[in-house]
CSV table of C-alpha atoms in Angstrom, one decimal:
chain,number,residue,atom,x,y,z
A,1,MET,CA,-51.4,-11.0,29.1
A,2,ASN,CA,-51.8,-9.0,25.9
A,3,HIS,CA,-50.6,-5.8,27.4
A,4,PRO,CA,-46.9,-6.3,26.8
A,5,LEU,CA,-47.6,-7.5,23.2
A,6,LYS,CA,-49.7,-4.3,22.6
A,7,LYS,CA,-46.9,-2.1,23.9
A,8,LEU,CA,-44.4,-4.0,21.7
A,9,THR,CA,-46.6,-3.6,18.7
A,10,ALA,CA,-47.3,0.1,19.4
A,11,LYS,CA,-43.6,0.8,19.7
A,12,PHE,CA,-42.2,-1.2,16.7
A,13,GLY,CA,-45.3,-1.6,14.5
A,14,LEU,CA,-47.2,-4.8,13.7
A,15,PRO,CA,-45.4,-5.6,10.4
A,16,ARG,CA,-42.0,-5.4,12.1
A,17,VAL,CA,-43.0,-7.5,15.0
A,18,LEU,CA,-44.4,-10.1,12.6
A,19,ILE,CA,-41.2,-10.1,10.5
A,20,VAL,CA,-39.0,-10.6,13.6
A,21,SER,CA,-41.3,-13.4,14.9
A,22,PHE,CA,-41.2,-15.1,11.5
A,23,PHE,CA,-37.4,-15.0,11.5
A,24,PHE,CA,-37.3,-16.7,14.9
A,25,LEU,CA,-39.9,-19.2,13.7
A,26,LEU,CA,-37.6,-20.1,10.8
A,27,VAL,CA,-34.7,-20.6,13.2
A,28,VAL,CA,-36.8,-22.9,15.4
A,29,ALA,CA,-38.1,-24.8,12.2
A,30,ALA,CA,-34.5,-25.2,11.0
A,31,ALA,CA,-33.4,-26.6,14.3
A,32,GLY,CA,-36.5,-28.9,14.3
A,33,PHE,CA,-35.5,-30.3,10.9
A,34,ARG,CA,-32.0,-30.8,12.2
A,35,MET,CA,-30.5,-28.6,9.5
A,36,ASN,CA,-27.0,-27.3,9.7
A,37,LEU,CA,-27.6,-24.0,11.6
A,38,PRO,CA,-24.0,-22.9,11.6
A,39,GLN,CA,-23.9,-23.2,7.8
A,40,LEU,CA,-27.1,-21.3,7.5
A,41,LEU,CA,-25.8,-18.6,9.8
A,42,SER,CA,-22.6,-18.4,7.7
A,43,ASP,CA,-24.8,-17.7,4.7
A,44,LEU,CA,-26.7,-15.1,6.6
A,45,LEU,CA,-23.6,-13.3,7.7
A,46,ARG,CA,-22.2,-13.3,4.2
A,47,ARG,CA,-25.5,-11.9,2.8
A,48,TRP,CA,-25.6,-9.3,5.6
A,49,GLY,CA,-22.2,-7.9,4.7
A,50,MET,CA,-22.8,-8.1,0.9
A,51,PHE,CA,-26.2,-6.3,0.8
A,52,GLY,CA,-25.6,-3.9,3.7
A,53,ILE,CA,-23.9,-1.0,1.9
A,54,LEU,CA,-26.6,-0.9,-0.7
A,55,ALA,CA,-29.1,-0.5,2.1
A,56,LEU,CA,-26.9,2.1,3.7
A,57,ALA,CA,-27.2,4.2,0.6
A,58,MET,CA,-30.8,5.0,1.7
A,59,VAL,CA,-29.7,6.9,4.9
A,60,PRO,CA,-28.3,10.1,3.3
A,61,ALA,CA,-31.1,10.1,0.7
A,62,VAL,CA,-33.8,10.0,3.3
A,63,GLN,CA,-32.1,12.4,5.6
A,64,CYS,CA,-31.5,15.0,2.9
A,65,GLY,CA,-35.2,15.0,2.0
A,66,ILE,CA,-35.3,13.2,-1.4
A,67,GLY,CA,-36.9,10.2,0.3
A,68,LEU,CA,-36.4,6.5,-0.4
A,69,ASN,CA,-34.0,6.4,-3.3
A,70,PHE,CA,-35.2,3.8,-5.7
A,71,GLY,CA,-32.8,5.3,-8.2
A,72,ILE,CA,-29.6,3.9,-6.7
A,73,SER,CA,-29.1,2.1,-10.0
A,74,MET,CA,-27.4,5.4,-11.0
A,75,GLY,CA,-24.6,4.7,-8.6
A,76,ILE,CA,-24.6,1.0,-9.3
A,77,VAL,CA,-23.8,1.7,-12.9
A,78,GLY,CA,-20.7,3.7,-11.7
A,79,GLY,CA,-19.6,0.8,-9.6
A,80,LEU,CA,-20.0,-1.7,-12.3
A,81,LEU,CA,-18.0,0.5,-14.7
A,82,GLY,CA,-15.2,0.7,-12.1
A,83,GLY,CA,-15.1,-3.1,-11.8
A,84,LEU,CA,-15.0,-3.5,-15.6
A,85,ILE,CA,-12.2,-1.0,-16.0
A,86,VAL,CA,-10.1,-2.8,-13.4
A,87,ILE,CA,-10.6,-6.2,-15.2
A,88,GLN,CA,-9.7,-4.5,-18.5
A,89,MET,CA,-6.5,-3.1,-16.9
A,90,GLY,CA,-5.6,-6.5,-15.4
A,91,ILE,CA,-4.6,-5.0,-12.0
A,92,ALA,CA,-5.1,-8.2,-10.1
A,93,GLN,CA,-2.6,-10.0,-12.5
A,94,SER,CA,0.1,-7.4,-11.9
A,95,PRO,CA,3.4,-9.4,-11.2
A,96,ALA,CA,4.6,-6.9,-8.6
A,97,LEU,CA,1.4,-7.1,-6.6
A,98,VAL,CA,1.1,-10.9,-7.0
A,99,ALA,CA,4.7,-11.2,-5.8
A,100,ILE,CA,3.7,-9.5,-2.5
A,101,HIS,CA,0.7,-11.7,-2.0
A,102,PRO,CA,-2.2,-12.8,-4.3
A,103,LEU,CA,-4.7,-11.3,-1.7
A,104,ALA,CA,-2.8,-8.0,-1.9
A,105,ALA,CA,-3.3,-8.0,-5.7
A,106,MET,CA,-7.0,-8.6,-5.3
A,107,TRP,CA,-7.3,-5.9,-2.6
A,108,ALA,CA,-5.5,-3.5,-5.0
A,109,ALA,CA,-8.0,-4.4,-7.7
A,110,ILE,CA,-11.1,-3.9,-5.7
A,111,LEU,CA,-9.9,-0.7,-4.1
A,112,VAL,CA,-9.0,0.8,-7.5
A,113,ALA,CA,-12.5,-0.3,-8.7
A,114,ILE,CA,-14.1,1.4,-5.8
A,115,LEU,CA,-12.1,4.6,-6.4
A,116,ILE,CA,-13.1,4.7,-10.1
A,117,GLY,CA,-16.7,3.9,-9.2
A,118,VAL,CA,-16.8,6.6,-6.6
A,119,VAL,CA,-15.4,9.2,-9.0
A,120,LEU,CA,-17.9,8.2,-11.6
A,121,ALA,CA,-20.7,8.1,-9.0
A,122,ILE,CA,-19.9,11.7,-7.9
A,123,GLY,CA,-20.4,13.0,-11.4
A,124,ILE,CA,-23.6,10.9,-11.9
A,125,GLY,CA,-25.0,11.8,-8.5
A,126,TYR,CA,-24.4,15.5,-9.1
A,127,GLY,CA,-26.5,15.5,-12.3
A,128,TYR,CA,-29.1,13.2,-10.6
A,129,GLY,CA,-29.3,15.6,-7.6
A,130,LEU,CA,-29.8,18.6,-9.9
A,131,LEU,CA,-32.7,16.8,-11.5
A,132,LEU,CA,-34.3,15.9,-8.1
A,133,ASN,CA,-34.0,19.5,-7.0
A,134,ARG,CA,-36.3,20.5,-9.9
A,135,VAL,CA,-39.0,17.9,-9.1
A,136,LYS,CA,-39.5,18.5,-5.4
A,137,GLY,CA,-42.6,16.7,-4.2
A,138,SER,CA,-42.3,14.0,-6.9
A,139,GLU,CA,-39.0,12.4,-5.9
A,140,MET,CA,-40.4,8.9,-5.3
A,141,THR,CA,-41.9,8.8,-8.8
A,142,VAL,CA,-38.9,10.3,-10.5
A,143,THR,CA,-36.3,8.1,-8.7
A,144,THR,CA,-38.2,5.0,-9.7
A,145,TYR,CA,-38.4,6.1,-13.3
A,146,VAL,CA,-34.8,7.1,-13.4
A,147,GLY,CA,-33.7,3.8,-11.8
A,148,PHE,CA,-35.5,1.8,-14.5
A,149,SER,CA,-34.4,4.2,-17.3
A,150,ILE,CA,-30.7,4.0,-16.5
A,151,ILE,CA,-30.9,0.2,-16.7
A,152,ALA,CA,-32.6,0.4,-20.1
A,153,PHE,CA,-30.0,2.9,-21.3
A,154,MET,CA,-27.1,0.8,-20.1
A,155,ASN,CA,-28.5,-2.3,-21.8
A,156,MET,CA,-27.5,-0.5,-25.0
A,157,MET,CA,-24.3,0.9,-23.7
A,158,TRP,CA,-23.0,-2.5,-22.5
A,159,MET,CA,-23.1,-3.6,-26.2
A,160,LEU,CA,-21.2,-0.5,-27.4
A,161,LEU,CA,-18.5,0.3,-24.8
A,162,PRO,CA,-15.0,-0.4,-26.2
A,163,PHE,CA,-13.8,-3.1,-23.8
A,164,SER,CA,-11.6,-5.8,-25.4
A,165,ASN,CA,-10.6,-8.1,-22.5
A,166,GLY,CA,-11.7,-11.7,-23.4
A,167,GLU,CA,-13.1,-12.1,-19.9
A,168,LEU,CA,-15.6,-9.3,-20.6
A,169,ILE,CA,-16.8,-9.5,-24.2
A,170,TRP,CA,-18.8,-12.2,-25.9
A,171,PRO,CA,-16.6,-14.9,-27.4
A,172,ASN,CA,-16.2,-14.8,-31.2
A,173,ALA,CA,-18.2,-11.5,-31.3
A,174,GLY,CA,-15.4,-9.1,-30.8
A,175,LYS,CA,-17.6,-6.6,-29.0
A,176,GLY,CA,-20.4,-6.4,-26.5
A,177,LEU,CA,-20.2,-7.3,-22.8
A,178,ARG,CA,-21.4,-10.6,-21.4
A,179,ASN,CA,-24.4,-10.8,-19.1
A,180,THR,CA,-22.3,-12.2,-16.3
A,181,ILE,CA,-18.7,-11.2,-15.7
A,182,SER,CA,-16.6,-13.6,-13.6
A,183,LEU,CA,-14.4,-12.1,-11.0
A,184,ALA,CA,-12.4,-15.2,-10.4
A,185,SER,CA,-9.2,-13.7,-11.8
A,186,SER,CA,-9.7,-10.2,-10.2
A,187,PHE,CA,-11.3,-9.8,-6.8
A,188,SER,CA,-13.7,-12.6,-6.2
A,189,GLY,CA,-14.3,-13.1,-2.4
A,190,VAL,CA,-11.4,-10.9,-1.4
A,191,MET,CA,-13.3,-9.3,1.5
A,192,ASN,CA,-15.0,-12.6,2.5
A,193,ASP,CA,-11.7,-14.4,2.8
A,194,THR,CA,-9.7,-11.7,4.5
A,195,PHE,CA,-9.3,-12.6,8.3
A,196,ALA,CA,-12.1,-15.2,7.8
A,197,LEU,CA,-12.8,-17.3,10.9
A,198,GLN,CA,-13.8,-20.9,10.7
A,199,ILE,CA,-15.5,-22.3,13.8
A,200,GLY,CA,-16.7,-25.7,13.0
A,201,ASP,CA,-19.2,-25.3,10.2
A,202,LEU,CA,-19.6,-21.6,11.0
A,203,LYS,CA,-17.6,-19.3,8.7
A,204,ILE,CA,-17.4,-15.6,9.7
A,205,PRO,CA,-16.4,-13.3,6.8
A,206,THR,CA,-14.6,-11.0,9.1
A,207,GLY,CA,-13.1,-8.7,6.4
A,208,LEU,CA,-16.4,-8.3,4.7
A,209,LEU,CA,-18.2,-7.4,8.0
A,210,LEU,CA,-15.4,-5.1,9.0
A,211,PHE,CA,-15.7,-3.2,5.8
A,212,PHE,CA,-19.5,-2.9,6.1
A,213,PHE,CA,-19.2,-1.7,9.7
A,214,LEU,CA,-16.5,0.8,8.6
A,215,MET,CA,-18.8,2.3,6.0
A,216,CYS,CA,-21.6,2.5,8.6
A,217,PHE,CA,-19.2,4.3,11.0
A,218,LEU,CA,-18.1,6.8,8.3
A,219,VAL,CA,-21.7,7.6,7.4
A,220,TRP,CA,-22.5,7.9,11.2
A,221,LEU,CA,-19.6,10.3,11.6
A,222,PHE,CA,-20.7,12.4,8.6
A,223,MET,CA,-24.3,12.6,9.8
A,224,ARG,CA,-23.0,14.0,13.1
A,225,SER,CA,-20.8,16.6,11.4
A,226,LYS,CA,-21.9,20.2,10.8
A,227,THR,CA,-22.8,19.4,7.2
A,228,GLY,CA,-24.6,16.2,8.1
A,229,MET,CA,-26.7,17.9,10.7
A,230,ALA,CA,-27.5,20.7,8.3
A,231,MET,CA,-28.5,18.1,5.7
A,232,SER,CA,-30.8,16.3,8.2
A,233,ALA,CA,-32.4,19.7,9.2
A,234,ALA,CA,-33.0,20.5,5.5
A,235,GLY,CA,-34.6,17.2,5.0
A,236,ALA,CA,-36.8,17.3,8.1
A,237,ASN,CA,-38.1,20.9,7.7
A,238,PRO,CA,-37.0,22.7,4.6
A,239,MET,CA,-38.8,26.0,5.5
A,240,PHE,CA,-37.2,26.2,8.9
A,241,ALA,CA,-33.8,25.2,7.5
A,242,LYS,CA,-34.0,27.9,4.9
A,243,ALA,CA,-35.0,30.5,7.5
A,244,ALA,CA,-31.9,29.4,9.5
A,245,GLY,CA,-29.6,30.1,6.6
A,246,ILE,CA,-29.2,26.6,5.3
A,247,ASN,CA,-29.0,26.1,1.5
A,248,VAL,CA,-31.6,23.4,1.2
A,249,ASN,CA,-30.9,22.6,-2.5
A,250,LYS,CA,-27.2,22.2,-1.7
A,251,MET,CA,-27.9,19.9,1.2
A,252,ARG,CA,-30.2,17.8,-1.0
A,253,LEU,CA,-27.5,17.6,-3.6
A,254,ILE,CA,-24.9,16.5,-1.0
A,255,GLY,CA,-27.2,13.7,0.2
A,256,THR,CA,-28.0,12.5,-3.3
A,257,VAL,CA,-24.3,12.4,-4.3
A,258,LEU,CA,-23.5,10.5,-1.1
A,259,SER,CA,-26.3,8.0,-1.7
A,260,THR,CA,-25.1,7.5,-5.3
A,261,VAL,CA,-21.5,7.0,-4.1
A,262,LEU,CA,-22.5,4.4,-1.5
A,263,ALA,CA,-24.5,2.5,-4.1
A,264,ALA,CA,-21.3,2.4,-6.3
A,265,VAL,CA,-19.3,1.0,-3.4
A,266,GLY,CA,-22.1,-1.4,-2.4
A,267,ILE,CA,-22.4,-3.1,-5.8
A,268,LEU,CA,-18.7,-3.9,-5.8
A,269,VAL,CA,-18.9,-5.3,-2.3
A,270,TYR,CA,-22.0,-7.3,-3.4
A,271,ALA,CA,-20.3,-8.6,-6.6
A,272,GLN,CA,-17.1,-9.7,-4.9
A,273,GLY,CA,-19.1,-11.7,-2.4
A,274,PHE,CA,-20.9,-13.6,-5.2
A,275,GLY,CA,-17.9,-13.8,-7.4
A,276,PHE,CA,-19.4,-12.2,-10.5
A,277,MET,CA,-20.9,-9.0,-11.7
A,278,GLN,CA,-24.3,-9.0,-13.4
A,279,LEU,CA,-24.9,-6.4,-16.2
A,280,TYR,CA,-28.0,-5.6,-18.3
A,281,ASN,CA,-31.1,-6.2,-16.2
A,282,GLY,CA,-29.2,-7.7,-13.2
A,283,PRO,CA,-29.3,-4.6,-10.9
A,284,MET,CA,-32.9,-3.6,-11.8
A,285,MET,CA,-34.6,-4.5,-8.5
A,286,MET,CA,-31.8,-3.6,-6.2
A,287,GLY,CA,-33.3,-0.2,-5.3
A,288,PHE,CA,-36.5,-1.9,-4.2
A,289,THR,CA,-34.7,-4.5,-2.0
A,290,SER,CA,-32.6,-1.8,-0.4
A,291,VAL,CA,-35.6,0.3,0.4
A,292,ALA,CA,-37.4,-2.7,1.9
A,293,ALA,CA,-34.5,-3.6,4.1
A,294,VAL,CA,-34.2,-0.2,5.8
A,295,LEU,CA,-38.0,0.0,6.2
A,296,ILE,CA,-38.3,-3.3,8.0
A,297,GLY,CA,-35.4,-2.1,10.2
A,298,GLY,CA,-37.5,0.8,11.4
A,299,ALA,CA,-36.8,3.6,9.0
A,300,SER,CA,-39.5,5.7,7.4
A,301,PRO,CA,-39.6,7.9,4.2
A,302,LYS,CA,-38.8,10.8,6.6
A,303,ARG,CA,-36.1,9.3,8.8
A,304,ALA,CA,-33.4,6.7,8.4
A,305,ALA,CA,-30.4,5.8,10.6
A,306,ILE,CA,-27.6,3.3,10.8
A,307,PRO,CA,-29.4,0.9,13.3
A,308,HIS,CA,-32.3,0.7,10.7
A,309,VAL,CA,-29.8,-0.5,8.1
A,310,LEU,CA,-28.1,-3.0,10.4
A,311,LEU,CA,-31.3,-4.5,11.7
A,312,GLY,CA,-33.3,-4.3,8.5
A,313,THR,CA,-30.6,-5.9,6.3
A,314,PHE,CA,-30.0,-8.7,8.9
A,315,LEU,CA,-33.8,-9.5,9.0
A,316,PHE,CA,-34.4,-9.3,5.3
A,317,GLN,CA,-31.4,-11.5,4.4
A,318,GLY,CA,-32.0,-13.7,7.4
A,319,ILE,CA,-35.5,-14.6,6.2
A,320,LEU,CA,-34.2,-15.3,2.7
A,321,ALA,CA,-31.2,-17.4,4.0
A,322,LEU,CA,-33.3,-19.5,6.3
A,323,GLY,CA,-36.7,-19.4,4.5
A,324,LEU,CA,-35.7,-21.1,1.3
A,325,PRO,CA,-34.0,-24.2,2.9
A,326,VAL,CA,-36.8,-24.6,5.4
A,327,ALA,CA,-39.4,-24.4,2.6
A,328,ASN,CA,-37.5,-27.2,0.8
A,329,GLN,CA,-37.9,-29.4,3.9
A,330,PHE,CA,-41.6,-29.1,3.8
A,331,ILE,CA,-41.9,-30.0,0.1
A,332,PRO,CA,-38.7,-31.6,-1.2
A,333,GLU,CA,-37.8,-31.5,-4.9
A,334,SER,CA,-40.4,-28.7,-5.5
A,335,ASN,CA,-40.2,-25.2,-6.8
A,336,LEU,CA,-41.6,-23.9,-3.5
A,337,SER,CA,-38.3,-22.3,-2.5
A,338,GLU,CA,-38.3,-20.0,-5.5
A,339,VAL,CA,-42.0,-19.2,-5.0
A,340,MET,CA,-41.3,-18.4,-1.3
A,341,ARG,CA,-38.3,-16.2,-2.3
A,342,LEU,CA,-40.5,-14.2,-4.5
A,343,ILE,CA,-43.3,-14.0,-1.9
A,344,ILE,CA,-40.9,-12.8,0.8
A,345,SER,CA,-38.9,-10.3,-1.2
A,346,ASN,CA,-41.9,-8.9,-3.1
A,347,GLY,CA,-44.1,-8.9,0.0
A,348,ILE,CA,-41.6,-6.8,1.9
A,349,ILE,CA,-41.2,-4.5,-1.1
A,350,ILE,CA,-45.0,-4.0,-1.1
A,351,TYR,CA,-44.9,-3.3,2.6
A,352,ALA,CA,-42.2,-0.7,1.8
A,353,MET,CA,-44.4,1.0,-0.8
A,354,THR,CA,-47.4,1.2,1.7
A,355,GLN,CA,-45.2,3.0,4.1
A,356,THR,CA,-44.1,5.8,1.8
A,357,LYS,CA,-47.0,8.1,2.7
A,358,GLY,CA,-46.8,7.7,6.4
A,359,GLY,CA,-44.7,7.1,9.5
A,360,SER,CA,-43.0,9.6,11.7
A,361,GLY,CA,-39.8,7.7,11.9
A,362,ARG,CA,-39.7,7.9,15.6
A,363,GLU,CA,-37.6,5.5,17.6
């Protein structure tokens, strides 16, 4: 009786089996409480697409050898700056673009924001990669420190940057950016609403999911290119790669830059889904949640792939999307949902940290 269970546990690991089982238990509990499952599934699909690219940023980082990149805040800053510049420029209010279609103006705004964010992230990632090449063996510690440090540094910069748009700065202050920047007049929900399908209470954010899958496909193609395979070889066995004529430092640099760029794109996709950008301490824990997502999907500090991102993000966000409403059914009008959110998210993060010294990453 226990033989199939033992085989399943040996193949996927006990924590992963427990997480998948817990997810299905939540689905059964939600059905038992007669909750609106299509509505909960809609929230899950939205979360999956919104958070997916931030988790995807871990793949090139792990494969190039720098490990789990807790410092994706570096790229997130580039993406946030791209979004702020677009709002300052008022691209979404361009009469020519609005005349074509309001959705076209919003797409132009977010694509320009992504372009600016990518350019900034390339420069930031290059400097970040040079730093990581100097601290080989201590990347996990350094990326965590850098991730928190850039947030602290930007807390000062958000008050000093010369933005003047009334939607960005504090009212009556004349300077300093707000904590929360509304995207209602720029690109709020543009991906979620594009080609969206409504089937009863189930809403499928088709445009958002297609963009997420496109980014996954592009990373998949890159990892199978000559450069991508050389990068993976350098990350898996630096000594062998060096003997084969591969410039290990260059490959690590490419992976770090790509991870930083994906983080810049990811934060803009995340922000448009929620309808606002959070500055100051808002992005502080995003590196940890992204790491946790890929690890519960089957990745390790030595190996990460696209299926790990897809499965891990789905499970992580699925547990949050279903867990909180189900918790409220057990104890209505309580603070249990918030407590459970912290337990789930921080518990998975702790699991992620316990895996950083082990795991072969085998399928």
